[in-house]
PDB file of C-alpha atoms in Angstrom:
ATOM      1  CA  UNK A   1     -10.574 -22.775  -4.158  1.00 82.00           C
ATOM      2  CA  UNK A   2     -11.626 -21.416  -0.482  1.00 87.00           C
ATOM      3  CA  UNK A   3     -14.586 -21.084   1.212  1.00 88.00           C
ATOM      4  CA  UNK A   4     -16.827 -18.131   1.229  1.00 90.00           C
ATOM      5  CA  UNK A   5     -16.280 -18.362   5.216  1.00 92.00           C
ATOM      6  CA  UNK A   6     -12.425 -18.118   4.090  1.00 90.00           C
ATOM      7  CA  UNK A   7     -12.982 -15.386   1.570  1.00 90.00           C
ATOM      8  CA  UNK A   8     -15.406 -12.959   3.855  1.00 93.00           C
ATOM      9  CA  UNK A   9     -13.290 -13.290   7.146  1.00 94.00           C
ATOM     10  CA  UNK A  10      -9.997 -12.561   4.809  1.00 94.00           C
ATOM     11  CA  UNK A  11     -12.227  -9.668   3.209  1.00 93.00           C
ATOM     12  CA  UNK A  12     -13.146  -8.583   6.516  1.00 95.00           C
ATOM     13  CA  UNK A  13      -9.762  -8.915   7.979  1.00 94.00           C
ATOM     14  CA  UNK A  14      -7.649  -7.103   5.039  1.00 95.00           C
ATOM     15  CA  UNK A  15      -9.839  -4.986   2.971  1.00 94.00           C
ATOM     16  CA  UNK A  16      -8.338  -1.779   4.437  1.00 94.00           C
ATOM     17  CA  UNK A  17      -5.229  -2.700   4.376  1.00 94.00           C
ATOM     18  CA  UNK A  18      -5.438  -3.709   1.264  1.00 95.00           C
ATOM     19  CA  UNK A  19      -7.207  -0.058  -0.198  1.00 94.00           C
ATOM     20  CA  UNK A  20      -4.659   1.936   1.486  1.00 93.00           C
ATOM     21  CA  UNK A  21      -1.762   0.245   0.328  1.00 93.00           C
ATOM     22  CA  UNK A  22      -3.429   0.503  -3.796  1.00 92.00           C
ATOM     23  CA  UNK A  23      -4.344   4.646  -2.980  1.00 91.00           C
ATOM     24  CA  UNK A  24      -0.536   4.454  -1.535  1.00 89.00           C
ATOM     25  CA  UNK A  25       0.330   3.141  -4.975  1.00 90.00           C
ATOM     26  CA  UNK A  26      -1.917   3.976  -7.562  1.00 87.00           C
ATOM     27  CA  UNK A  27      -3.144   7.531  -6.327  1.00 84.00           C
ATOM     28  CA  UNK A  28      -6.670   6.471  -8.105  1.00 81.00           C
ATOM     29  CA  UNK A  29      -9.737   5.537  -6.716  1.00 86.00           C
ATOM     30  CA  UNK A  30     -10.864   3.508  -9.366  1.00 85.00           C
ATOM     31  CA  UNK A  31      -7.767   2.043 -10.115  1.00 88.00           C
ATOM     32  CA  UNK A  32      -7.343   0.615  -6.473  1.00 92.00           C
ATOM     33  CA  UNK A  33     -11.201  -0.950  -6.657  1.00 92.00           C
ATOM     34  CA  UNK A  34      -9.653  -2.684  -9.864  1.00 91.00           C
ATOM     35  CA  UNK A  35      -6.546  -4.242  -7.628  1.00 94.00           C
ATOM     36  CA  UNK A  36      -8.951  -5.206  -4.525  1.00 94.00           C
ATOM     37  CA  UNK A  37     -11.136  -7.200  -6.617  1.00 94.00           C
ATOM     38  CA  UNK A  38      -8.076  -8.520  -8.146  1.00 94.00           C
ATOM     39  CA  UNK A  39      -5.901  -9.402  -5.015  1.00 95.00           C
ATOM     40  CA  UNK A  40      -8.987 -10.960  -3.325  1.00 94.00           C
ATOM     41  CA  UNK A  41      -9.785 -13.157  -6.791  1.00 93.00           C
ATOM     42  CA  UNK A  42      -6.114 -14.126  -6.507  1.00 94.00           C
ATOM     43  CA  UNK A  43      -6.997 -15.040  -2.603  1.00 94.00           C
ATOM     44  CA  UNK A  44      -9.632 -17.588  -4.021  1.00 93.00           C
ATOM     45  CA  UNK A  45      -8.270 -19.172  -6.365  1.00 91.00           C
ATOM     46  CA  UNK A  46      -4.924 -19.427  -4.265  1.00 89.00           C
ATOM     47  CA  UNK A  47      -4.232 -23.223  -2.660  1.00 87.00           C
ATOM     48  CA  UNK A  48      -1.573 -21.235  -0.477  1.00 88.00           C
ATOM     49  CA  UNK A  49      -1.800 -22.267   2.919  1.00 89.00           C
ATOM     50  CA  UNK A  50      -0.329 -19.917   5.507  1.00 91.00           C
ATOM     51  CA  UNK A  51       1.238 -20.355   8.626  1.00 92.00           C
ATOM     52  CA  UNK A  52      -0.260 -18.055  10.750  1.00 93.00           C
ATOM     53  CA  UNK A  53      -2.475 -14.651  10.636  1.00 92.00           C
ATOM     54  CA  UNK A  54       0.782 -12.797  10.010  1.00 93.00           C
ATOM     55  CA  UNK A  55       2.179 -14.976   6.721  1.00 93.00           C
ATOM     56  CA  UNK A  56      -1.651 -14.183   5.375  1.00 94.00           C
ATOM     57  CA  UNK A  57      -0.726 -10.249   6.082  1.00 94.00           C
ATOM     58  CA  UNK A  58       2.470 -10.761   4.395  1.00 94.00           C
ATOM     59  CA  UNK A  59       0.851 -12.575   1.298  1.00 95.00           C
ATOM     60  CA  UNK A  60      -1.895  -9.805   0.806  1.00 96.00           C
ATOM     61  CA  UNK A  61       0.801  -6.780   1.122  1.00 95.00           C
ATOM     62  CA  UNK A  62       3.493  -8.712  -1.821  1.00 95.00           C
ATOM     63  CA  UNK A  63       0.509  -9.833  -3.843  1.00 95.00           C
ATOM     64  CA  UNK A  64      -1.018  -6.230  -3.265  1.00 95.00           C
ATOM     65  CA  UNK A  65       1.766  -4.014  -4.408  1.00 94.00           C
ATOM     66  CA  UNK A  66       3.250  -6.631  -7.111  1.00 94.00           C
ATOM     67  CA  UNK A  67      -0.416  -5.672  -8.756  1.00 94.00           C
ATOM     68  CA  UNK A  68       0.081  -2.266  -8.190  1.00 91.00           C
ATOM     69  CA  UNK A  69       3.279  -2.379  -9.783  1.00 90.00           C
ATOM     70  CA  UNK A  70       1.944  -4.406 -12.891  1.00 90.00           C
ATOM     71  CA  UNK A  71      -0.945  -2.033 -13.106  1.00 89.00           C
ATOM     72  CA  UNK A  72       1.351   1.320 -13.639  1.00 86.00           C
ATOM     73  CA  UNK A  73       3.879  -0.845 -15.733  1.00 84.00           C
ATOM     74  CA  UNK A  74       0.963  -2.147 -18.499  1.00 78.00           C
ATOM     75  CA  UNK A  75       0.293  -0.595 -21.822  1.00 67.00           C
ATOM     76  CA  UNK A  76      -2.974   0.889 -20.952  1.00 66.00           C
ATOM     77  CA  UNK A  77      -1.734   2.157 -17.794  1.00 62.00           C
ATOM     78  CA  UNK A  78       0.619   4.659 -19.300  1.00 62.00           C
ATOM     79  CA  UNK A  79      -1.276   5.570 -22.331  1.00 59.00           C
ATOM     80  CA  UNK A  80      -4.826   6.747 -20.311  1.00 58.00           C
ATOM     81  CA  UNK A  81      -5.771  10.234 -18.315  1.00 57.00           C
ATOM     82  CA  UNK A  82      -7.156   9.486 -15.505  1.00 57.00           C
ATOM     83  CA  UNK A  83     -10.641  11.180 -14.954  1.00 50.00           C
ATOM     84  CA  UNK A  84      -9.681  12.510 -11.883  1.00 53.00           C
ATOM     85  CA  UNK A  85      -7.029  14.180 -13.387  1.00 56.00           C
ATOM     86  CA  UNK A  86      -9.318  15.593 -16.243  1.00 47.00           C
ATOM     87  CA  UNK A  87     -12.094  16.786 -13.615  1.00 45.00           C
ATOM     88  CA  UNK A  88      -9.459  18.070 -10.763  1.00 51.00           C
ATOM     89  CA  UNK A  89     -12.231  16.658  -8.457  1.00 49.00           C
ATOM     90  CA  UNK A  90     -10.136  17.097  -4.864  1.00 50.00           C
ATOM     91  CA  UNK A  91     -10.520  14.082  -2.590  1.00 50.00           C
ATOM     92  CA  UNK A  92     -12.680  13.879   0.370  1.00 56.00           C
ATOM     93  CA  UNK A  93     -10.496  14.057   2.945  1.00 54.00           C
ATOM     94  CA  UNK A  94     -10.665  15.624   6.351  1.00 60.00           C
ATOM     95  CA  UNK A  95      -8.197  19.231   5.597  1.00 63.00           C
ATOM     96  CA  UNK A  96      -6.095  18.149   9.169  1.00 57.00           C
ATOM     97  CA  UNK A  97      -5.177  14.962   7.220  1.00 67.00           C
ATOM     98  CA  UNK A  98      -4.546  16.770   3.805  1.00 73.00           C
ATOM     99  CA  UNK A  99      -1.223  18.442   3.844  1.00 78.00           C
ATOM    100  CA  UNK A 100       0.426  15.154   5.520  1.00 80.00           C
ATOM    101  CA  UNK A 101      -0.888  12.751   2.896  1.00 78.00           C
ATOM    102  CA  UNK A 102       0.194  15.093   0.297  1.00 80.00           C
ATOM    103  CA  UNK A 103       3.804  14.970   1.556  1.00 84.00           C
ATOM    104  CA  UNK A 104       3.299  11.497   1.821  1.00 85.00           C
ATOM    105  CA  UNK A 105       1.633  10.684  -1.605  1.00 84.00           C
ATOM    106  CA  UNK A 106       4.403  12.983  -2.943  1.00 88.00           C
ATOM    107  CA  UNK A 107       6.981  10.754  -1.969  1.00 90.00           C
ATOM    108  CA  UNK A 108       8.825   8.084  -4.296  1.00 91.00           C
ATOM    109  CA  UNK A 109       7.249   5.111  -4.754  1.00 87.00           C
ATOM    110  CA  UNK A 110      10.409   3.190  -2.515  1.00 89.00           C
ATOM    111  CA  UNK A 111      10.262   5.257   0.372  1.00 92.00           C
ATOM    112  CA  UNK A 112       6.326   5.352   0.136  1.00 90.00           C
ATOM    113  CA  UNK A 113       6.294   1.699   0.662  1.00 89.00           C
ATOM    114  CA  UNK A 114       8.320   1.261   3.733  1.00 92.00           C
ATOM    115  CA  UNK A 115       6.437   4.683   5.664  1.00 90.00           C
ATOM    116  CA  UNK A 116       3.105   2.892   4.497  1.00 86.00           C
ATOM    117  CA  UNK A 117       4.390  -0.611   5.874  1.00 88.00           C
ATOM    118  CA  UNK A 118       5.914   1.274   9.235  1.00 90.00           C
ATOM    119  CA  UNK A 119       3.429   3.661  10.017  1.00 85.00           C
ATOM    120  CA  UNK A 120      -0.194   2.270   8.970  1.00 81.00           C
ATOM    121  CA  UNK A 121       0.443  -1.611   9.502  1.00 84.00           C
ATOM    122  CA  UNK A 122       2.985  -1.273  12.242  1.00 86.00           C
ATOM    123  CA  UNK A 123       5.723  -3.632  11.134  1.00 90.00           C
ATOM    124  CA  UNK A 124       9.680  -3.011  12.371  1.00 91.00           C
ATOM    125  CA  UNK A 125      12.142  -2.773   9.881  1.00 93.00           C
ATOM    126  CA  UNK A 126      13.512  -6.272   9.855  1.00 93.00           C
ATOM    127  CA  UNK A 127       9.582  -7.291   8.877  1.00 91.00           C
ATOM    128  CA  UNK A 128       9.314  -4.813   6.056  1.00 91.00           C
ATOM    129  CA  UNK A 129      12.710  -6.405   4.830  1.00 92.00           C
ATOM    130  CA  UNK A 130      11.712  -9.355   4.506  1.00 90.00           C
ATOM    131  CA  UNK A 131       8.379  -8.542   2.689  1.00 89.00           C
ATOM    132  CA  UNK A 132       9.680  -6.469   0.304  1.00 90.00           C
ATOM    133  CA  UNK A 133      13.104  -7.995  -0.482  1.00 91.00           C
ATOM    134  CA  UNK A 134      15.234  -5.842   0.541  1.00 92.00           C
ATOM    135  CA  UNK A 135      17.994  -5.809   3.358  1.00 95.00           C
ATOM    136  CA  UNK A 136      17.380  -4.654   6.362  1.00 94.00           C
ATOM    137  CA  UNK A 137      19.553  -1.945   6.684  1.00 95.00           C
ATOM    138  CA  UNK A 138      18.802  -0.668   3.531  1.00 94.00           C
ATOM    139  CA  UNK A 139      14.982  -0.269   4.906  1.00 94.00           C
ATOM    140  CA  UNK A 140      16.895   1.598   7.770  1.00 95.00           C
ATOM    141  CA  UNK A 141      18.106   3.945   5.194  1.00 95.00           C
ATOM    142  CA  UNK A 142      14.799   4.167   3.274  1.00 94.00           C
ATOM    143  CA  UNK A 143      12.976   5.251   6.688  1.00 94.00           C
ATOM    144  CA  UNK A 144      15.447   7.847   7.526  1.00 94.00           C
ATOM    145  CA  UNK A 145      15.577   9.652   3.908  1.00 94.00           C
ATOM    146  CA  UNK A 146      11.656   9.178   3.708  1.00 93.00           C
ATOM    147  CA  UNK A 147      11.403  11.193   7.245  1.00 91.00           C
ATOM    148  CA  UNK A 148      14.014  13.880   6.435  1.00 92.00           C
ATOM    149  CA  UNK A 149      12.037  14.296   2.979  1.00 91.00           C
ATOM    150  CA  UNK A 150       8.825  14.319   5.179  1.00 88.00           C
ATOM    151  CA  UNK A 151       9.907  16.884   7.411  1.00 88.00           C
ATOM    152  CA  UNK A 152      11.047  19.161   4.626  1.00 88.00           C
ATOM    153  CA  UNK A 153       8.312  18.794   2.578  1.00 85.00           C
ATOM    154  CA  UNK A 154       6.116  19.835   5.900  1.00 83.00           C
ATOM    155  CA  UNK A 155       8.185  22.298   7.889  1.00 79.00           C
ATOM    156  CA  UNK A 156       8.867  20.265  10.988  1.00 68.00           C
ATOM    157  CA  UNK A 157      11.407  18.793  12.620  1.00 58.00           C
ATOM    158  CA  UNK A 158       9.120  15.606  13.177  1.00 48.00           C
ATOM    159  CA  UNK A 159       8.139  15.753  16.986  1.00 49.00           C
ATOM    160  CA  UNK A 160       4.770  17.988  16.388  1.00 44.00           C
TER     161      UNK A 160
END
């Protein structure tokens, strides 16, 4: 079990990361409080020892969307309404910022993933292959159909 120093820096140092990549997922406020509270209880009880500040990243992103995924895979998952959904409540978020995380949220889950990974966190393609699983090239491919599908979903050609 680690520290509370451990646990706060790690909170501290990952929280957002870890919010945006459940909202990314889930689409659900309450479901992505459920998955922070869980990846961080998995980072306490962990005896993983990492490398460096970047296998730590790496370890909170895989254990972040493998509960994501196991979240919209279970029973209960699939059988409830979400209450945002019954209330239509729309999200608080600024209207410039709207329209692009619409197209973005809109997305597939696969190509959601790797414009999250690029984009927010920064990572090249070769990175994002490795943390997800999946060859590099094919992240290539993933990043160029998620951009076309970007730009027609938003009436650009990109470079605005």
């Amino acid at each position: 079990m680690r520290s509370e120093k451990e646990v706060n820096r790690a909170i501290e140092q990952h929280s957002n990361m870890v919010r945006r990549l459940c909202i990314i997922h889930l689409k659900n406020h309450a479901d992505t409080e459920d998955i922070f509270q869980t990846v961080f209880l998995k980072y306490v009880l962990s005896s993983v020892s990492f490398e460096n500040e970047e296998h730590e990243k790496s370890w909170f992103i895989r254990v972040t969307i493998n509960a994501c995924k196991d979240l919209l895979k279970s029973f209960f998952h699939s059988r409830v309404t979400s209450l945002d959904d019954i209330l239509e409540k729309p999200a608080e978020i600024p209207e410039d910022y709207k329209e692009v995380l619409d197209a973005v949220l809109s997305l597939p889950q696969k190509y959601r993933e790797v414009i999250y990974l690029h984009y927010y966190e920064g990572y090249t393609a070769p990175e994002i292959s490795r943390i997800l699983g999946k060859k590099v090239n094919t992240v290539y491919t993933l990043l160029t159909r998620s951009r076309q599908m970007l730009r027609e979903k938003l009436g650009g050609d990109g470079y605005e």
